[in-house]
Amino acid sequence: MKAAWESTKRAPVTAADVSWMVCPVRLPVRETLVEAKLLERLEDDSLAQRERIFAARDLVWLRRSGAGHRIELTRLRIGPADLVHMPGELCIEYQLAAQGMRPDAFVCMAAYGDDGMGYICTKIAYSQGGYETRPSVSRVAPSSEHRLMPALRELLK
């Protein structure tokens, strides 16, 4: 901690060096989420309470998305630093991409801005499998990357 504090780079900041941007996106729903099946699971008293709660959670996300809800990605720029706020639990590739988009700046990314969708992986990750890509924890389609990356580029330009 001491070394990090001592290596901190400070820069003067004026009001002109501060900006805020919002970029709303619609994330595609994973095709495994089917309302009729989720309602059936939700109403099935023979299922464990946990399973019924998961069905309710998935149904809420499905309906929210179907209603056209957009997720807001935001960026606060303070001088040479960009603070990006993203939805879901993102794979590290999104942070690395953001840093690559602004190699001249300090880019800090925080996720969980909205966790309705669960994990958001890259398109290739969904084909590779793993915990984060399972339908029980990721409620978005693999094409979500193709919605998030352009929005991220817009925020960081």
XYZ file of N, CA and C in Angstrom:
471
model
N 0.823 -1.179 0.000
C 0.000 0.000 0.000
C 0.875 1.253 0.000
N 1.947 1.199 0.768
C 2.832 2.355 0.847
C 3.444 2.647 -0.518
N 3.908 1.606 -1.215
C 4.523 1.782 -2.529
C 3.502 2.332 -3.530
N 2.265 1.846 -3.460
C 1.217 2.337 -4.358
C 0.943 3.810 -4.089
N 0.859 4.173 -2.822
C 0.616 5.578 -2.456
C 1.756 6.467 -2.951
N 2.969 6.004 -2.757
C 4.130 6.803 -3.139
C 4.301 6.914 -4.658
N 3.771 5.967 -5.411
C 3.895 6.026 -6.873
C 2.685 6.694 -7.537
N 1.765 7.197 -6.737
C 0.583 7.866 -7.280
C 0.994 9.083 -8.100
N 0.419 9.192 -9.304
C 0.688 10.343 -10.162
C -0.468 11.327 -10.012
N -0.144 12.537 -9.664
C -1.162 13.553 -9.476
C -1.173 14.495 -10.675
N -2.354 15.002 -10.994
C -2.495 15.943 -12.109
C -3.513 17.001 -11.715
N -3.255 18.246 -12.072
C -4.240 19.293 -11.780
C -5.503 19.056 -12.608
N -6.649 19.374 -12.031
C -7.924 19.166 -12.709
C -8.748 20.445 -12.596
N -9.315 20.853 -13.719
C -10.235 21.989 -13.726
C -11.619 21.471 -14.109
N -12.620 22.315 -14.028
C -13.977 21.918 -14.410
C -14.024 21.441 -15.854
N -13.216 22.022 -16.709
C -13.185 21.624 -18.117
C -12.624 20.216 -18.307
N -11.930 19.705 -17.309
C -11.333 18.365 -17.383
C -12.277 17.265 -16.906
N -13.485 17.652 -16.532
C -14.445 16.696 -15.982
C -15.626 16.566 -16.941
N -15.975 15.331 -17.287
C -17.148 15.103 -18.141
C -17.828 13.793 -17.759
N -19.104 13.711 -18.101
C -19.942 12.556 -17.780
C -20.636 12.120 -19.055
N -20.697 10.837 -19.282
C -21.378 10.330 -20.468
C -22.165 9.075 -20.118
N -23.331 8.941 -20.729
C -24.182 7.770 -20.535
C -24.461 7.167 -21.899
N -24.356 5.861 -21.990
C -24.615 5.153 -23.242
C -25.529 3.956 -22.933
N -26.826 4.094 -23.198
C -27.741 2.980 -22.917
C -27.658 1.886 -23.979
N -27.739 0.647 -23.551
C -27.719 -0.498 -24.472
C -28.804 -1.496 -24.094
N -29.245 -2.226 -25.097
C -30.148 -3.352 -24.857
C -29.320 -4.621 -24.989
N -29.397 -5.449 -23.991
C -28.648 -6.711 -24.035
C -29.579 -7.832 -24.457
N -29.164 -8.648 -25.423
C -30.012 -9.738 -25.884
C -30.146 -10.834 -24.831
N -31.344 -11.327 -24.706
C -31.647 -12.374 -23.721
C -31.186 -13.725 -24.243
N -30.675 -14.505 -23.348
C -30.252 -15.866 -23.697
C -31.466 -16.663 -24.167
N -31.303 -17.418 -25.240
C -32.445 -18.129 -25.828
C -32.994 -19.241 -24.942
N -32.261 -19.639 -23.930
C -32.754 -20.680 -23.023
C -33.825 -20.151 -22.075
N -33.994 -18.837 -22.014
C -35.016 -18.259 -21.147
C -36.335 -18.181 -21.912
N -37.263 -19.063 -21.543
C -38.565 -19.157 -22.197
C -39.624 -18.933 -21.123
N -40.469 -17.929 -21.349
C -41.431 -17.528 -20.316
C -42.312 -18.675 -19.837
N -42.865 -19.448 -20.738
C -43.758 -20.539 -20.340
C -43.036 -21.545 -19.435
N -41.806 -21.869 -19.773
C -41.038 -22.819 -18.953
C -40.698 -22.222 -17.592
N -40.375 -20.944 -17.580
C -40.051 -20.291 -16.306
C -41.284 -20.209 -15.408
N -42.438 -19.894 -15.983
C -43.681 -19.851 -15.197
C -44.015 -21.230 -14.636
N -43.784 -22.250 -15.439
C -44.039 -23.629 -14.999
C -43.152 -23.968 -13.795
N -41.890 -23.622 -13.870
C -40.962 -23.885 -12.757
C -41.335 -23.059 -11.530
N -41.719 -21.833 -11.747
C -42.082 -20.947 -10.648
C -43.289 -21.480 -9.874
N -44.219 -22.067 -10.579
C -45.456 -22.551 -9.957
C -45.376 -24.005 -9.491
N -44.267 -24.660 -9.721
C -44.106 -26.068 -9.367
C -43.693 -26.204 -7.902
N -44.655 -26.545 -7.055
C -44.398 -26.671 -5.613
C -43.457 -27.820 -5.271
N -43.248 -28.735 -6.199
C -42.350 -29.856 -5.908
C -40.877 -29.455 -6.037
N -40.611 -28.320 -6.665
C -39.224 -27.846 -6.791
C -38.757 -27.197 -5.495
N -37.474 -27.266 -5.267
C -36.892 -26.597 -4.098
C -37.121 -25.087 -4.227
N -37.249 -24.435 -3.085
C -37.489 -22.997 -3.078
C -36.425 -22.251 -3.894
N -35.196 -22.692 -3.769
C -34.097 -22.055 -4.499
C -34.337 -22.085 -6.011
N -34.788 -23.220 -6.520
C -35.061 -23.358 -7.954
C -36.190 -22.440 -8.396
N -37.191 -22.284 -7.554
C -38.313 -21.401 -7.877
C -37.870 -19.936 -7.826
N -37.000 -19.609 -6.918
C -36.470 -18.238 -6.841
C -35.655 -17.931 -8.095
N -34.852 -18.888 -8.537
C -34.072 -18.690 -9.765
C -35.000 -18.498 -10.968
N -36.075 -19.248 -11.013
C -37.040 -19.093 -12.112
C -37.653 -17.689 -12.078
N -37.962 -17.199 -10.889
C -38.524 -15.848 -10.756
C -37.510 -14.800 -11.207
N -36.271 -14.958 -10.804
C -35.209 -14.034 -11.200
C -35.057 -14.005 -12.713
N -35.040 -15.167 -13.328
C -34.890 -15.253 -14.773
C -36.098 -14.658 -15.495
N -37.284 -14.895 -14.952
C -38.506 -14.362 -15.543
C -38.520 -12.835 -15.491
N -38.081 -12.283 -14.385
C -38.016 -10.822 -14.263
C -37.074 -10.249 -15.321
N -35.911 -10.845 -15.486
C -34.966 -10.360 -16.502
C -35.572 -10.489 -17.906
N -36.203 -11.612 -18.192
C -36.813 -11.830 -19.499
C -37.883 -10.778 -19.784
N -38.745 -10.533 -18.829
C -39.821 -9.552 -19.023
C -39.275 -8.127 -19.104
N -38.313 -7.844 -18.285
C -37.698 -6.510 -18.296
C -37.059 -6.240 -19.662
N -36.353 -7.214 -20.173
C -35.725 -7.072 -21.490
C -36.775 -6.976 -22.581
N -37.805 -7.798 -22.474
C -38.882 -7.788 -23.463
C -39.634 -6.469 -23.498
N -39.617 -5.744 -22.392
C -40.277 -4.435 -22.317
C -39.403 -3.337 -22.915
N -38.215 -3.706 -23.414
C -37.349 -2.727 -24.058
C -36.414 -1.998 -23.117
N -36.269 -2.502 -21.898
C -35.395 -1.844 -20.925
C -33.959 -1.808 -21.437
N -33.341 -0.652 -21.288
C -31.934 -0.507 -21.665
C -31.096 -0.309 -20.410
N -29.903 -0.845 -20.446
C -28.952 -0.749 -19.349
C -28.042 0.438 -19.633
N -27.829 1.275 -18.641
C -26.968 2.442 -18.835
C -25.524 2.130 -18.482
N -24.648 2.312 -19.465
C -23.212 2.267 -19.234
C -22.812 3.719 -19.035
N -21.942 3.985 -18.077
C -21.568 5.370 -17.820
C -20.057 5.519 -17.753
N -19.622 6.781 -17.987
C -18.204 7.098 -17.884
C -18.051 8.479 -17.264
N -17.248 8.540 -16.221
C -16.870 9.801 -15.604
C -15.407 10.029 -15.959
N -15.131 11.113 -16.643
C -13.749 11.444 -16.997
C -13.289 12.581 -16.091
N -12.192 12.359 -15.415
C -11.567 13.377 -14.572
C -10.120 13.477 -15.032
N -9.847 14.509 -15.826
C -8.498 14.657 -16.373
C -8.113 13.442 -17.191
N -6.975 12.810 -16.865
C -6.513 11.659 -17.640
C -7.130 10.329 -17.185
N -8.069 10.384 -16.264
C -8.652 9.148 -15.728
C -10.096 8.969 -16.195
N -10.402 7.776 -16.643
C -11.766 7.407 -17.025
C -12.277 6.367 -16.051
N -13.423 6.635 -15.454
C -14.077 5.688 -14.561
C -15.329 5.194 -15.276
N -15.304 3.930 -15.678
C -16.383 3.343 -16.466
C -17.206 2.429 -15.558
N -18.531 2.563 -15.649
C -19.435 1.760 -14.840
C -20.257 0.883 -15.773
N -20.133 -0.428 -15.606
C -20.739 -1.394 -16.514
C -21.726 -2.289 -15.762
N -22.578 -2.987 -16.515
C -23.553 -3.887 -15.889
C -22.980 -5.284 -15.675
N -23.712 -6.074 -14.918
C -23.408 -7.485 -14.770
C -22.047 -7.773 -14.173
N -21.734 -9.033 -14.141
C -20.397 -9.442 -13.711
C -19.622 -9.736 -14.984
N -18.754 -8.800 -15.336
C -18.043 -8.867 -16.612
C -16.792 -9.730 -16.546
N -16.512 -10.368 -17.654
C -15.229 -11.054 -17.794
C -14.138 -10.002 -17.957
N -12.932 -10.331 -17.585
C -11.800 -9.408 -17.588
C -11.502 -8.841 -18.978
N -11.906 -9.542 -20.018
C -11.637 -9.070 -21.378
C -12.226 -7.684 -21.646
N -13.306 -7.348 -20.973
C -13.907 -6.020 -21.167
C -13.010 -4.934 -20.572
N -12.436 -5.180 -19.423
C -11.501 -4.219 -18.828
C -10.267 -4.065 -19.701
N -9.744 -5.176 -20.176
C -8.564 -5.120 -21.035
C -8.858 -4.378 -22.336
N -10.047 -4.597 -22.893
C -10.438 -3.885 -24.112
C -10.542 -2.387 -23.840
N -11.116 -2.020 -22.709
C -11.249 -0.599 -22.355
C -9.874 0.049 -22.234
N -8.953 -0.627 -21.605
C -7.601 -0.080 -21.476
C -6.950 0.069 -22.848
N -7.204 -0.873 -23.744
C -6.665 -0.802 -25.092
C -7.263 0.337 -25.908
N -8.493 0.713 -25.584
C -9.145 1.812 -26.290
C -8.609 3.178 -25.865
N -8.049 3.250 -24.672
C -7.481 4.508 -24.158
C -6.115 4.229 -23.534
N -5.141 3.821 -24.339
C -3.830 3.485 -23.777
C -3.124 4.683 -23.141
N -3.557 5.884 -23.481
C -2.963 7.109 -22.941
C -3.568 7.522 -21.607
N -4.584 6.811 -21.169
C -5.325 7.216 -19.965
C -5.325 6.107 -18.920
N -5.695 6.494 -17.720
C -5.929 5.520 -16.653
C -7.406 5.154 -16.740
N -7.695 3.892 -17.064
C -9.076 3.446 -17.191
C -9.394 2.506 -16.040
N -10.384 2.886 -15.285
C -10.839 2.079 -14.146
C -12.260 1.627 -14.457
N -12.536 0.351 -14.299
C -13.863 -0.160 -14.615
C -14.483 -0.819 -13.395
N -15.734 -0.473 -13.163
C -16.509 -1.116 -12.108
C -17.727 -1.756 -12.761
N -18.012 -2.974 -12.402
C -19.192 -3.646 -12.946
C -20.235 -3.804 -11.830
N -21.193 -4.644 -12.037
C -22.322 -4.858 -11.123
C -23.248 -3.654 -11.052
N -23.166 -2.725 -12.037
C -24.065 -1.579 -12.037
C -25.515 -2.023 -12.073
N -25.755 -3.152 -12.654
C -27.079 -3.762 -12.727
C -26.788 -5.241 -12.893
N -27.244 -6.060 -11.989
C -26.882 -7.477 -12.067
C -28.038 -8.352 -12.548
N -29.046 -7.731 -13.171
C -30.179 -8.510 -13.667
C -29.785 -9.585 -14.653
N -28.711 -9.330 -15.383
C -28.297 -10.248 -16.434
C -27.267 -11.268 -15.977
N -26.741 -11.129 -14.779
C -25.729 -12.063 -14.285
C -24.392 -11.833 -14.966
N -23.678 -12.904 -15.241
C -22.375 -12.806 -15.906
C -22.556 -12.374 -17.358
N -21.610 -11.567 -17.825
C -21.553 -11.208 -19.248
C -20.161 -11.593 -19.728
N -20.135 -12.606 -20.559
C -18.861 -13.101 -21.073
C -18.659 -12.619 -22.506
N -17.490 -12.900 -23.041
C -17.240 -12.622 -24.449
C -17.909 -13.717 -25.272
N -18.130 -13.427 -26.538
C -18.807 -14.393 -27.402
C -18.078 -15.733 -27.423
N -16.768 -15.696 -27.547
C -16.010 -16.950 -27.625
C -16.089 -17.732 -26.310
N -16.179 -17.047 -25.199
C -16.242 -17.726 -23.904
C -17.478 -18.622 -23.805
N -18.588 -18.184 -24.394
C -19.803 -19.005 -24.343
C -19.591 -20.328 -25.071
N -18.774 -20.347 -26.108
C -18.517 -21.596 -26.828
C -17.493 -22.462 -26.089
N -16.703 -21.831 -25.213
C -15.676 -22.566 -24.477
C -16.206 -23.181 -23.187
N -17.306 -22.665 -22.693
C -17.902 -23.189 -21.471
C -17.264 -22.626 -20.221
N -17.640 -23.173 -19.089
C -17.169 -22.696 -17.801
C -18.329 -22.200 -16.958
N -18.076 -22.009 -15.689
C -19.122 -21.600 -14.753
C -19.853 -20.342 -15.204
N -19.096 -19.324 -15.619
C -19.665 -18.016 -15.927
C -20.590 -18.031 -17.135
N -20.474 -19.028 -17.984
C -21.269 -19.076 -19.210
C -22.529 -19.937 -19.071
N -22.705 -20.569 -17.930
C -23.854 -21.459 -17.753
C -25.168 -20.672 -17.749
N -26.229 -21.239 -18.284
C -27.523 -20.555 -18.284
C -28.011 -20.167 -16.882
N -27.576 -20.874 -15.875
C -28.024 -20.550 -14.517
C -27.386 -19.282 -13.967
N -26.312 -18.806 -14.586
C -25.640 -17.600 -14.067
C -25.476 -16.491 -15.103
N -25.711 -16.780 -16.359
C -25.618 -15.756 -17.407
C -26.931 -15.746 -18.170
N -27.652 -14.645 -18.065
C -28.968 -14.559 -18.685
C -28.955 -13.785 -20.007
N -27.755 -13.516 -20.523
C -27.654 -12.802 -21.800
C -27.087 -13.727 -22.872
N -27.354 -13.355 -24.106
C -26.872 -14.134 -25.252
C -25.402 -13.822 -25.526
N -24.716 -14.736 -26.178
C -23.315 -14.501 -26.530
C -23.097 -13.226 -27.352
N -24.102 -12.785 -28.072
C -23.968 -11.570 -28.895
C -23.938 -10.290 -28.052
N -24.050 -10.407 -26.749
C -23.973 -9.222 -25.874
C -22.668 -8.465 -26.070
N -21.596 -9.199 -26.333
C -20.310 -8.545 -26.573
C -20.425 -7.536 -27.715
N -21.200 -7.867 -28.736
C -21.332 -6.996 -29.902
C -22.191 -5.765 -29.620
N -22.839 -5.734 -28.483
C -23.570 -4.536 -28.047
C -22.709 -3.710 -27.087
N -21.955 -4.406 -26.246
C -21.172 -3.701 -25.226
C -19.913 -3.041 -25.783
N -19.210 -3.710 -26.677
C -17.943 -3.145 -27.169
C -18.133 -1.829 -27.915
N -19.106 -1.705 -28.828
C -19.302 -0.400 -29.472
C -19.695 0.685 -28.467
N -20.501 0.323 -27.485
C -20.898 1.302 -26.459
C -19.674 1.727 -25.635
N -18.823 0.789 -25.325
C -17.603 1.083 -24.586
C -16.695 2.023 -25.392
N -16.582 1.742 -26.699
C -15.795 2.623 -27.578
C -16.371 4.045 -27.571
N -17.705 4.139 -27.624
C -18.359 5.451 -27.614
C -18.061 6.190 -26.311
N -18.106 5.489 -25.207
C -17.829 6.120 -23.904
C -16.401 6.622 -23.806
N -15.483 5.892 -24.383
C -14.062 6.203 -24.191
C -13.445 7.043 -25.297
N -14.232 7.451 -26.277
C -13.642 8.255 -27.368
C -13.279 9.655 -26.903
